[in-house]
Amino acid sequence: MNPASLGLAAYARITANYWAFTITDGAIRMLVVLYFHQLGYSPLEIALLFLFYEFFGIVTNLAGGWLAARLGLNTTLISGTLLQIAALLMLTVPEAWLTVAYVMFAQALSGIAKDLNKMSAKSGVKLVAGDVQGRLFRWVAWLTGSKNALKGLGFFVGAVLLYTVGFRGALVALAALLVASLTLAALRLPRGLGRVGGKPRFTQMFANSPAINVLSAARFFLFGARDVWFVVALPVFLSATLGWNHLQVGAFLALWVIGYGLVQAAVPTLIARRGLDPTGLTARFWAMVLMLIPIGIVIALEAGLHPGAVLIIGLGVFGVVFAINSAVHSFLILDYADSDRVAMKVGFYYMANAGGRLVGTVLSGWIFMTHGLIGCLIASTAFVFAAWMLSAFLPRAHPAGTAP
């Protein structure tokens, strides 16, 4: 069956599985940050807990794209869900077992799971969207935006579960949610989606167009710019410096990510002009706008304005503009990728995404310890500057045959 003929029904199945997975992914991140901060771990140690989570995301996107081309996207999506269940249950052991090395290993499984799931879902959208004008941009923006909104909900769910049923009870509840999601996915997802005829070689993962290579490099710096202050520095600053409790931190970050996701889903309506899809020029413009925000927060903090108010307002503005940047990038990679190798191209691209998150996460802990939140915001500005410079080399028009 032609994947595009599956249309909305297949898109809904892919999205539903992605939603359930995303709630657990956001919840487990908030659980780990808050619980291990409560146990007395330093910001750098907490950052290191996510080191393998991000590192294996790099490996997974490369290998996962290749495996999806050989086995089908439904296989990689279901495998990712199984691994996330295993990662959750691994952390239910007695507290004495929760060493840094053990938790890093569990987070490695979670990182593999997350990127298998994400690569499978986004590649699947390319295949089922068909060639209706504007549909791909709308569908990928909605998938990504709703995912981020639910990840924000996951932050809040994680904080609430930690507060009400404790660390281990929360993990068991999240694993149960994924078991239900896995059962539906295994029964309803289309078979062989994205499988390529023949046996594609692993080296073909690197046979990309210049546009995909540049976009991937820009994505690396874009997501490093977010995570260098958002992952560890911000929640620890809110808790340790401003005195917020776990529920307040979880609720605030949850609302931010939910709002960010809603904006991302609405980006086609917000920025599309005369029904035209974004180009490289769009990515460069919005990177320039984003670059002004973290340095603006630094100026406001150094001027002695109330740090709580500055961060709430500044993070809100950052979230809106970052959502636009991310939605434009998520569309462009699918626009640049050929349909017959989409999983491999998307896998390479999200390898760069995971690399940026890895570097941003580690720097978030280290820079916060050495230079505080101001240092993290300055590093964020530098990362966005690099993304803006790279965006100058993106095509100013769509590849032939992909857009009018």
PDB file of N, CA and C in Angstrom, residues 24-62:
ATOM      1  N   THR A  24       5.973  10.227  29.442  1.00  0.00           N
ATOM      2  CA  THR A  24       6.924   9.531  30.318  1.00  0.00           C
ATOM      3  C   THR A  24       8.324  10.121  30.202  1.00  0.00           C
ATOM      4  N   ASP A  25       8.700  10.577  29.012  1.00  0.00           N
ATOM      5  CA  ASP A  25      10.035  11.145  28.822  1.00  0.00           C
ATOM      6  C   ASP A  25      10.197  12.435  29.624  1.00  0.00           C
ATOM      7  N   GLY A  26       9.192  13.307  29.587  1.00  0.00           N
ATOM      8  CA  GLY A  26       9.248  14.522  30.382  1.00  0.00           C
ATOM      9  C   GLY A  26       9.213  14.236  31.867  1.00  0.00           C
ATOM     10  N   ALA A  27       8.383  13.267  32.277  1.00  0.00           N
ATOM     11  CA  ALA A  27       8.253  12.945  33.696  1.00  0.00           C
ATOM     12  C   ALA A  27       9.540  12.386  34.267  1.00  0.00           C
ATOM     13  N   ILE A  28      10.191  11.486  33.535  1.00  0.00           N
ATOM     14  CA  ILE A  28      11.403  10.870  34.066  1.00  0.00           C
ATOM     15  C   ILE A  28      12.533  11.895  34.186  1.00  0.00           C
ATOM     16  N   ARG A  29      12.574  12.856  33.268  1.00  0.00           N
ATOM     17  CA  ARG A  29      13.612  13.895  33.365  1.00  0.00           C
ATOM     18  C   ARG A  29      13.402  14.738  34.621  1.00  0.00           C
ATOM     19  N   MET A  30      12.172  15.147  34.886  1.00  0.00           N
ATOM     20  CA  MET A  30      11.903  15.949  36.071  1.00  0.00           C
ATOM     21  C   MET A  30      12.129  15.138  37.341  1.00  0.00           C
ATOM     22  N   LEU A  31      11.743  13.869  37.335  1.00  0.00           N
ATOM     23  CA  LEU A  31      11.967  13.001  38.485  1.00  0.00           C
ATOM     24  C   LEU A  31      13.447  12.903  38.824  1.00  0.00           C
ATOM     25  N   VAL A  32      14.274  12.686  37.813  1.00  0.00           N
ATOM     26  CA  VAL A  32      15.710  12.514  38.047  1.00  0.00           C
ATOM     27  C   VAL A  32      16.335  13.806  38.558  1.00  0.00           C
ATOM     28  N   VAL A  33      16.009  14.951  37.930  1.00  0.00           N
ATOM     29  CA  VAL A  33      16.604  16.220  38.359  1.00  0.00           C
ATOM     30  C   VAL A  33      16.220  16.536  39.807  1.00  0.00           C
ATOM     31  N   LEU A  34      14.941  16.463  40.131  1.00  0.00           N
ATOM     32  CA  LEU A  34      14.484  16.852  41.467  1.00  0.00           C
ATOM     33  C   LEU A  34      14.885  15.833  42.532  1.00  0.00           C
ATOM     34  N   TYR A  35      14.756  14.544  42.225  1.00  0.00           N
ATOM     35  CA  TYR A  35      15.046  13.518  43.225  1.00  0.00           C
ATOM     36  C   TYR A  35      16.531  13.504  43.578  1.00  0.00           C
ATOM     37  N   PHE A  36      17.395  13.597  42.581  1.00  0.00           N
ATOM     38  CA  PHE A  36      18.820  13.521  42.872  1.00  0.00           C
ATOM     39  C   PHE A  36      19.370  14.838  43.418  1.00  0.00           C
ATOM     40  N   HIS A  37      18.724  15.945  43.097  1.00  0.00           N
ATOM     41  CA  HIS A  37      19.068  17.201  43.789  1.00  0.00           C
ATOM     42  C   HIS A  37      18.686  17.086  45.264  1.00  0.00           C
ATOM     43  N   GLN A  38      17.551  16.459  45.532  1.00  0.00           N
ATOM     44  CA  GLN A  38      17.103  16.238  46.902  1.00  0.00           C
ATOM     45  C   GLN A  38      18.080  15.334  47.660  1.00  0.00           C
ATOM     46  N   LEU A  39      18.697  14.384  46.973  1.00  0.00           N
ATOM     47  CA  LEU A  39      19.667  13.480  47.606  1.00  0.00           C
ATOM     48  C   LEU A  39      21.029  14.141  47.821  1.00  0.00           C
ATOM     49  N   GLY A  40      21.189  15.372  47.338  1.00  0.00           N
ATOM     50  CA  GLY A  40      22.440  16.091  47.563  1.00  0.00           C
ATOM     51  C   GLY A  40      23.421  16.070  46.417  1.00  0.00           C
ATOM     52  N   TYR A  41      23.003  15.621  45.243  1.00  0.00           N
ATOM     53  CA  TYR A  41      23.886  15.629  44.081  1.00  0.00           C
ATOM     54  C   TYR A  41      24.154  17.071  43.644  1.00  0.00           C
ATOM     55  N   SER A  42      25.377  17.342  43.175  1.00  0.00           N
ATOM     56  CA  SER A  42      25.724  18.682  42.683  1.00  0.00           C
ATOM     57  C   SER A  42      25.127  18.878  41.287  1.00  0.00           C
ATOM     58  N   PRO A  43      25.024  20.148  40.817  1.00  0.00           N
ATOM     59  CA  PRO A  43      24.524  20.381  39.456  1.00  0.00           C
ATOM     60  C   PRO A  43      25.304  19.637  38.381  1.00  0.00           C
ATOM     61  N   LEU A  44      26.641  19.559  38.531  1.00  0.00           N
ATOM     62  CA  LEU A  44      27.438  18.845  37.533  1.00  0.00           C
ATOM     63  C   LEU A  44      27.141  17.349  37.571  1.00  0.00           C
ATOM     64  N   GLU A  45      26.984  16.783  38.762  1.00  0.00           N
ATOM     65  CA  GLU A  45      26.648  15.359  38.866  1.00  0.00           C
ATOM     66  C   GLU A  45      25.288  15.068  38.245  1.00  0.00           C
ATOM     67  N   ILE A  46      24.328  15.970  38.458  1.00  0.00           N
ATOM     68  CA  ILE A  46      23.009  15.781  37.841  1.00  0.00           C
ATOM     69  C   ILE A  46      23.121  15.842  36.322  1.00  0.00           C
ATOM     70  N   ALA A  47      23.935  16.779  35.827  1.00  0.00           N
ATOM     71  CA  ALA A  47      24.140  16.875  34.378  1.00  0.00           C
ATOM     72  C   ALA A  47      24.750  15.590  33.840  1.00  0.00           C
ATOM     73  N   LEU A  48      25.688  15.007  34.580  1.00  0.00           N
ATOM     74  CA  LEU A  48      26.346  13.788  34.121  1.00  0.00           C
ATOM     75  C   LEU A  48      25.372  12.608  34.062  1.00  0.00           C
ATOM     76  N   LEU A  49      24.311  12.649  34.881  1.00  0.00           N
ATOM     77  CA  LEU A  49      23.310  11.584  34.815  1.00  0.00           C
ATOM     78  C   LEU A  49      22.670  11.505  33.439  1.00  0.00           C
ATOM     79  N   PHE A  50      22.640  12.641  32.733  1.00  0.00           N
ATOM     80  CA  PHE A  50      22.034  12.687  31.398  1.00  0.00           C
ATOM     81  C   PHE A  50      23.074  12.546  30.281  1.00  0.00           C
ATOM     82  N   LEU A  51      24.336  12.327  30.656  1.00  0.00           N
ATOM     83  CA  LEU A  51      25.405  12.274  29.651  1.00  0.00           C
ATOM     84  C   LEU A  51      25.159  11.152  28.650  1.00  0.00           C
ATOM     85  N   PHE A  52      24.900   9.943  29.152  1.00  0.00           N
ATOM     86  CA  PHE A  52      24.672   8.820  28.250  1.00  0.00           C
ATOM     87  C   PHE A  52      23.319   8.932  27.549  1.00  0.00           C
ATOM     88  N   TYR A  53      22.351   9.551  28.214  1.00  0.00           N
ATOM     89  CA  TYR A  53      21.036   9.786  27.596  1.00  0.00           C
ATOM     90  C   TYR A  53      21.214  10.534  26.283  1.00  0.00           C
ATOM     91  N   GLU A  54      22.025  11.585  26.311  1.00  0.00           N
ATOM     92  CA  GLU A  54      22.230  12.381  25.097  1.00  0.00           C
ATOM     93  C   GLU A  54      23.234  11.713  24.158  1.00  0.00           C
ATOM     94  N   PHE A  55      24.302  11.100  24.721  1.00  0.00           N
ATOM     95  CA  PHE A  55      25.313  10.483  23.872  1.00  0.00           C
ATOM     96  C   PHE A  55      24.723   9.357  23.031  1.00  0.00           C
ATOM     97  N   PHE A  56      23.918   8.501  23.681  1.00  0.00           N
ATOM     98  CA  PHE A  56      23.359   7.391  22.926  1.00  0.00           C
ATOM     99  C   PHE A  56      22.253   7.847  21.985  1.00  0.00           C
ATOM    100  N   GLY A  57      21.758   9.053  22.190  1.00  0.00           N
ATOM    101  CA  GLY A  57      20.863   9.627  21.192  1.00  0.00           C
ATOM    102  C   GLY A  57      21.588   9.843  19.872  1.00  0.00           C
ATOM    103  N   ILE A  58      22.856  10.237  19.951  1.00  0.00           N
ATOM    104  CA  ILE A  58      23.662  10.414  18.742  1.00  0.00           C
ATOM    105  C   ILE A  58      23.798   9.092  17.997  1.00  0.00           C
ATOM    106  N   VAL A  59      24.194   8.042  18.742  1.00  0.00           N
ATOM    107  CA  VAL A  59      24.383   6.726  18.141  1.00  0.00           C
ATOM    108  C   VAL A  59      23.058   6.181  17.600  1.00  0.00           C
ATOM    109  N   THR A  60      22.003   6.362  18.384  1.00  0.00           N
ATOM    110  CA  THR A  60      20.704   5.789  18.027  1.00  0.00           C
ATOM    111  C   THR A  60      20.152   6.384  16.746  1.00  0.00           C
ATOM    112  N   ASN A  61      20.290   7.671  16.569  1.00  0.00           N
ATOM    113  CA  ASN A  61      19.740   8.288  15.368  1.00  0.00           C
ATOM    114  C   ASN A  61      20.442   7.787  14.111  1.00  0.00           C
ATOM    115  N   LEU A  62      21.745   7.551  14.217  1.00  0.00           N
ATOM    116  CA  LEU A  62      22.451   6.983  13.072  1.00  0.00           C
ATOM    117  C   LEU A  62      22.010   5.549  12.813  1.00  0.00           C
TER     118      LEU A  62
END
